[in-house]
Amino acid sequence: MGRGTLRIYLGAAPGVGKTYAMLAEAHRRVERGTDCVVALVEHHDRPRTEVMLHGLEQIPRSEIDYRSAVFTEMDVDAVLERAPAVALVDELAHTNVPGSRNAKRWQDVEELLKAGIDVISTVNIQHLESLGDVVESITGVRQQETVPDEVVRRADQIELVDMSPQALRRRMAHGNIYQPDKLDAALSNYFRPGNLTALRELALLWTADRVDEYLQQYRGEHNIRTTWQARERIVVGLTGGPEGRTLIRRASRMAAKGSGSEILAVYIARSDGLTSASPKELAVQRTLVEDVGGTFHHVIGDDIPAALLEFARGVNATQIVLGSSRRKTWQYIYGPGVGATVARESGPDLDVHIVTHEEVAKGRGLPIARGARLGRARIISGWLVGVAGPVLLSLLLRSLENGPGLANDVLLFLFLTVAAALLGGLRPALASAAVGVMLLNYWFTPPTQTLTVQDPENFVAIVIFFAVALAVSSVVDLAARRTHQAARLRAESEILSFLAGSVLRGETALDALLERVRETFAMESVALLERASDVDPWTCAGSVGPAPVTRPDDADVDMPVGDNMALALSGRVLPAEDRRVLGAFAAQAAVVLDRQRLVSEADRARRLAEGNRIRTALLAAVSHDLRTPLAGIKAAVSSLRSDDVAWSPEDEAELLEGIEDGADRLDHLVGNLLDMSRLQTGTVTPLIREIDLDEVVPMALGGVPEGSVDLDIPETLPMVAVDPGLLERVVANVVENAVKYSPGGEPIAVAASALGERVELRVVDRGRGVPDEAKERIFEPFQRYGDAPRGAGVGLGLAVSRGFAEAMGGTLDAEDTPGGGLTMVLTLTAAPGREPARDRAVLPAEATS
């Protein structure tokens, strides 16, 4: 009997309808005559789901006694005995009650599959083991019941059950998912729009990766080499030349036109390791590729067009981006070039884009030859071995009665030549070969002690010796040079890669960069000097090390950066080959300095603009909002002081009450203005201490009419770390604002709950609400929303409240109230050392299962 197949309905969040979809599939199969049974389905008292169970055969559950209670689980033995063709098993990640056949329900499903029974099951994205930490950081709830990703990945079919956050919240508001007593807690905690959106994205991305795995597996099994354009994958061919940056940016713009597009930059190096590519430029291009969201790949291949096409087809690419050739016209005699060859051989499944750039037809250039810096000791050793070695060898061989023979003599002299090449390079090896030829001819070739050669074979042997010695010396010296060049280029590439990556990401300060220069080149001090013009004195923009120079002329090494800036180093004189890397450091130092100044100027300009805006708004507020209560007070006082009118006691009381109301309004307006000015100048210093919310919130409700607030603050909430005075001001402003916009006679709700390491206070009104585009604008200073009357205040209440909340380490945000209205969410930090009880927040059963 073969293994059964597993089909999984993957839910983006609880309540999206995965169980309903599973039951609908079961009804379709039963109508087709398939033997399908319900092994276990949890309908959670949802009427529509429960109705779907009608007409399906259900296997009775097994009952298990645990801690004086009776629980029900799937009866695996009964299902195996019934042996249906298809079994429905809900909630794959469920943990069975102790005493069950298996610890986890997915292990029960494995038994059914091994018995040849097809299984249809369900699981939510938050129950996957690999996503546990991610889901906890999003929702604040740690999923205790999880299923290994591999179990879900092995499923024969995975079907995503998805729903938009707005539609899911509407379903909940209509009572289709949870009971009314759990609805408010669910909507305000786990089922927030942001949480649901993040979970939905996780589900879509995880499913997309799984679909891509299916596709790659299918293409591999069927040996499909053509491109299937299921997703745009753009391969950028890089040569290490300066045109690479243009190609990467062009590919990025192409990828931005389609959602889900990928960029794969590939550099193909020859197998011999010899290349004219600039390591510095490749490092910069690698960083640029990563900045635009792509990946960088290094591939070895002698046939560059074939290797590029093989890579593109291997990753199922749909487009290839190449640059126009940098060859000069006469260089096309060597062949059509990489771009033309790739375009000709790409076939109909790959689009090839040839992008023009500034380096077209300017020539590719050749590798720069560098001599090997072997050091004085090695060069002297090479000359000693190459010149003195043959002489000592000749004396040794002459002292022997029976020498080893001419052939062995030649090999011994050749060994010394090779040793001279390894130690001192080509010149000592050539000298060794010349001395060896002379000594062989004079001492060991008949007639001896003359420079003539009698036997032609001996002459040929000497000539071959010299030729072999010359060839071997050249090869050994070339290998030594290449090894040195490779080591040096690797060191340079590491330095430049670090430099480009850190500077382009803005992670390096000027002092840190100059310190890196000092360490890299082993200098005593480094200074970046600049001047305004050619006649102005030099000034130091930044320096590290003791006693930095003040003029480039006083430095041991100076590297100009433009006309009026220079990098000055003291300590030793650098060789010419090190100046290329130093030039890159100098250019990046100038970039860092410019960036720091631009950031400083931008901050200063932003502060000036904000100050001008606030001053303008303040003048407008003073000109109208402050004058309105002053005018009322002045009119009331003038009336009371009038001698020609006899005011009754009731009229006098009314006028005095108007004066008092106007003074209160003035006090409130001036207080908000002072608070805003303290926030703008950064002089708000909260005195944080641990306190219970139920000690502060009731005190903040003194300014609102009695009966206008429904307060719900559980006593089991953890304490919060806040400034009680600032918290009272925040709550008072938010509540007064909610009461102001709430429909007449309908109280607002003020409720608190614990969520992870946070405590939230929610102020809910049923007013007309605020559109999404205005939710941030209402927190800006001097802002009124909609048709708020001018005399209602200067528009600082919510701005001050958010400022005080952030000063205490909290947040204040606006959300829509389900059914209409606005909800203000004040998030505070739970007191340290007090473990917030996760079970105190009322969460949906399925969200925590």
mmCIF file of N, CA and C in Angstrom, residues 238-242 244-245 248 265 267 277-291 295-298 489-505 580-581 584 588:
data_model
loop_
_atom_site.group_PDB
_atom_site.id
_atom_site.type_symbol
_atom_site.label_atom_id
_atom_site.label_comp_id
_atom_site.label_asym_id
_atom_site.label_seq_id
_atom_site.Cartn_x
_atom_site.Cartn_y
_atom_site.Cartn_z
ATOM 1 N N LEU A 238 28.366 41.816 -15.489
ATOM 2 C CA LEU A 238 29.369 42.811 -15.108
ATOM 3 C C LEU A 238 30.741 42.394 -15.589
ATOM 4 N N THR A 239 31.543 43.370 -15.992
ATOM 5 C CA THR A 239 32.921 43.113 -16.404
ATOM 6 C C THR A 239 33.925 43.681 -15.421
ATOM 7 N N GLY A 240 33.449 44.401 -14.422
ATOM 8 C CA GLY A 240 34.357 45.082 -13.522
ATOM 9 C C GLY A 240 34.743 46.459 -14.002
ATOM 10 N N GLY A 241 34.197 46.857 -15.166
ATOM 11 C CA GLY A 241 34.474 48.175 -15.698
ATOM 12 C C GLY A 241 33.550 49.230 -15.143
ATOM 13 N N PRO A 242 33.807 50.491 -15.447
ATOM 14 C CA PRO A 242 33.009 51.586 -14.863
ATOM 15 C C PRO A 242 31.569 51.611 -15.347
ATOM 16 N N GLY A 244 29.497 49.267 -15.134
ATOM 17 C CA GLY A 244 28.671 48.375 -14.322
ATOM 18 C C GLY A 244 27.637 49.110 -13.499
ATOM 19 N N ARG A 245 27.970 50.277 -12.969
ATOM 20 C CA ARG A 245 27.016 51.021 -12.145
ATOM 21 C C ARG A 245 25.796 51.442 -12.974
ATOM 22 N N ILE A 248 23.545 48.374 -13.457
ATOM 23 C CA ILE A 248 22.807 47.998 -12.247
ATOM 24 C C ILE A 248 21.629 48.940 -12.030
ATOM 25 N N ALA A 265 23.176 40.135 -10.227
ATOM 26 C CA ALA A 265 24.376 40.617 -10.906
ATOM 27 C C ALA A 265 25.429 39.518 -10.881
ATOM 28 N N TYR A 267 29.428 38.351 -12.157
ATOM 29 C CA TYR A 267 30.746 38.642 -12.729
ATOM 30 C C TYR A 267 31.419 37.318 -13.050
ATOM 31 N N ALA A 277 39.782 43.262 -14.505
ATOM 32 C CA ALA A 277 38.748 43.914 -13.697
ATOM 33 C C ALA A 277 39.386 44.630 -12.517
ATOM 34 N N SER A 278 38.786 45.758 -12.151
ATOM 35 C CA SER A 278 39.253 46.524 -10.999
ATOM 36 C C SER A 278 38.593 45.985 -9.731
ATOM 37 N N PRO A 279 39.368 45.480 -8.769
ATOM 38 C CA PRO A 279 38.759 44.994 -7.521
ATOM 39 C C PRO A 279 37.983 46.087 -6.803
ATOM 40 N N LYS A 280 38.491 47.317 -6.852
ATOM 41 C CA LYS A 280 37.786 48.416 -6.203
ATOM 42 C C LYS A 280 36.427 48.639 -6.854
ATOM 43 N N GLU A 281 36.388 48.630 -8.177
ATOM 44 C CA GLU A 281 35.125 48.862 -8.874
ATOM 45 C C GLU A 281 34.138 47.723 -8.634
ATOM 46 N N LEU A 282 34.626 46.498 -8.593
ATOM 47 C CA LEU A 282 33.750 45.360 -8.310
ATOM 48 C C LEU A 282 33.159 45.467 -6.907
ATOM 49 N N ALA A 283 33.965 45.908 -5.946
ATOM 50 C CA ALA A 283 33.459 46.060 -4.584
ATOM 51 C C ALA A 283 32.365 47.119 -4.528
ATOM 52 N N VAL A 284 32.567 48.221 -5.242
ATOM 53 C CA VAL A 284 31.547 49.274 -5.269
ATOM 54 C C VAL A 284 30.269 48.758 -5.928
ATOM 55 N N GLN A 285 30.423 48.009 -7.021
ATOM 56 C CA GLN A 285 29.245 47.494 -7.721
ATOM 57 C C GLN A 285 28.519 46.452 -6.888
ATOM 58 N N ARG A 286 29.257 45.643 -6.140
ATOM 59 C CA ARG A 286 28.604 44.667 -5.256
ATOM 60 C C ARG A 286 27.732 45.398 -4.224
ATOM 61 N N THR A 287 28.276 46.454 -3.637
ATOM 62 C CA THR A 287 27.511 47.222 -2.658
ATOM 63 C C THR A 287 26.286 47.863 -3.300
ATOM 64 N N LEU A 288 26.441 48.374 -4.525
ATOM 65 C CA LEU A 288 25.318 49.000 -5.216
ATOM 66 C C LEU A 288 24.220 47.981 -5.500
ATOM 67 N N VAL A 289 24.603 46.766 -5.904
ATOM 68 C CA VAL A 289 23.612 45.715 -6.158
ATOM 69 C C VAL A 289 22.837 45.401 -4.883
ATOM 70 N N GLU A 290 23.539 45.279 -3.758
ATOM 71 C CA GLU A 290 22.864 44.982 -2.495
ATOM 72 C C GLU A 290 21.961 46.140 -2.069
ATOM 73 N N ASP A 291 22.369 47.385 -2.366
ATOM 74 C CA ASP A 291 21.548 48.540 -1.989
ATOM 75 C C ASP A 291 20.223 48.569 -2.744
ATOM 76 N N THR A 295 21.250 40.545 -5.703
ATOM 77 C CA THR A 295 22.302 39.661 -5.203
ATOM 78 C C THR A 295 23.461 39.658 -6.175
ATOM 79 N N PHE A 296 24.668 39.455 -5.631
ATOM 80 C CA PHE A 296 25.893 39.457 -6.433
ATOM 81 C C PHE A 296 26.433 38.033 -6.515
ATOM 82 N N HIS A 297 26.840 37.616 -7.715
ATOM 83 C CA HIS A 297 27.324 36.254 -7.921
ATOM 84 C C HIS A 297 28.650 36.301 -8.671
ATOM 85 N N HIS A 298 29.591 35.443 -8.247
ATOM 86 C CA HIS A 298 30.915 35.337 -8.872
ATOM 87 C C HIS A 298 31.006 33.956 -9.507
ATOM 88 N N LEU A 489 46.319 42.184 -4.596
ATOM 89 C CA LEU A 489 44.990 42.569 -5.067
ATOM 90 C C LEU A 489 43.908 42.108 -4.107
ATOM 91 N N ARG A 490 44.107 40.937 -3.502
ATOM 92 C CA ARG A 490 43.119 40.469 -2.530
ATOM 93 C C ARG A 490 43.071 41.412 -1.325
ATOM 94 N N ALA A 491 44.255 41.812 -0.857
ATOM 95 C CA ALA A 491 44.277 42.742 0.276
ATOM 96 C C ALA A 491 43.636 44.073 -0.099
ATOM 97 N N GLU A 492 43.945 44.553 -1.317
ATOM 98 C CA GLU A 492 43.341 45.805 -1.756
ATOM 99 C C GLU A 492 41.832 45.676 -1.880
ATOM 100 N N SER A 493 41.378 44.559 -2.438
ATOM 101 C CA SER A 493 39.929 44.390 -2.617
ATOM 102 C C SER A 493 39.213 44.337 -1.277
ATOM 103 N N GLU A 494 39.824 43.693 -0.277
ATOM 104 C CA GLU A 494 39.195 43.648 1.047
ATOM 105 C C GLU A 494 39.106 45.048 1.650
ATOM 106 N N ILE A 495 40.197 45.815 1.501
ATOM 107 C CA ILE A 495 40.201 47.178 2.039
ATOM 108 C C ILE A 495 39.158 48.030 1.331
ATOM 109 N N LEU A 496 39.145 47.961 -0.011
ATOM 110 C CA LEU A 496 38.232 48.804 -0.772
ATOM 111 C C LEU A 496 36.777 48.351 -0.606
ATOM 112 N N SER A 497 36.572 47.037 -0.456
ATOM 113 C CA SER A 497 35.216 46.544 -0.219
ATOM 114 C C SER A 497 34.681 47.071 1.104
ATOM 115 N N PHE A 498 35.507 47.002 2.137
ATOM 116 C CA PHE A 498 35.097 47.573 3.432
ATOM 117 C C PHE A 498 34.826 49.061 3.309
ATOM 118 N N LEU A 499 35.739 49.746 2.618
ATOM 119 C CA LEU A 499 35.616 51.197 2.490
ATOM 120 C C LEU A 499 34.338 51.574 1.753
ATOM 121 N N ALA A 500 34.128 50.950 0.575
ATOM 122 C CA ALA A 500 32.958 51.304 -0.231
ATOM 123 C C ALA A 500 31.668 50.946 0.492
ATOM 124 N N GLY A 501 31.630 49.757 1.074
ATOM 125 C CA GLY A 501 30.404 49.340 1.745
ATOM 126 C C GLY A 501 30.039 50.229 2.909
ATOM 127 N N SER A 502 31.004 50.535 3.760
ATOM 128 C CA SER A 502 30.701 51.327 4.945
ATOM 129 C C SER A 502 30.379 52.769 4.595
ATOM 130 N N VAL A 503 31.102 53.347 3.649
ATOM 131 C CA VAL A 503 30.886 54.753 3.321
ATOM 132 C C VAL A 503 29.578 54.935 2.557
ATOM 133 N N LEU A 504 29.293 54.036 1.591
ATOM 134 C CA LEU A 504 28.076 54.181 0.807
ATOM 135 C C LEU A 504 26.832 53.995 1.664
ATOM 136 N N ARG A 505 26.964 53.230 2.731
ATOM 137 C CA ARG A 505 25.822 53.067 3.635
ATOM 138 C C ARG A 505 25.771 54.161 4.694
ATOM 139 N N ARG A 580 47.269 54.269 -5.283
ATOM 140 C CA ARG A 580 45.955 54.058 -5.882
ATOM 141 C C ARG A 580 44.905 53.827 -4.792
ATOM 142 N N VAL A 581 45.247 52.959 -3.827
ATOM 143 C CA VAL A 581 44.317 52.718 -2.725
ATOM 144 C C VAL A 581 44.180 53.975 -1.879
ATOM 145 N N ALA A 584 41.687 56.286 -3.303
ATOM 146 C CA ALA A 584 40.297 55.913 -3.013
ATOM 147 C C ALA A 584 39.905 56.366 -1.607
ATOM 148 N N GLN A 588 36.936 59.110 -0.693
ATOM 149 C CA GLN A 588 35.849 58.780 0.222
ATOM 150 C C GLN A 588 35.853 59.689 1.452
#
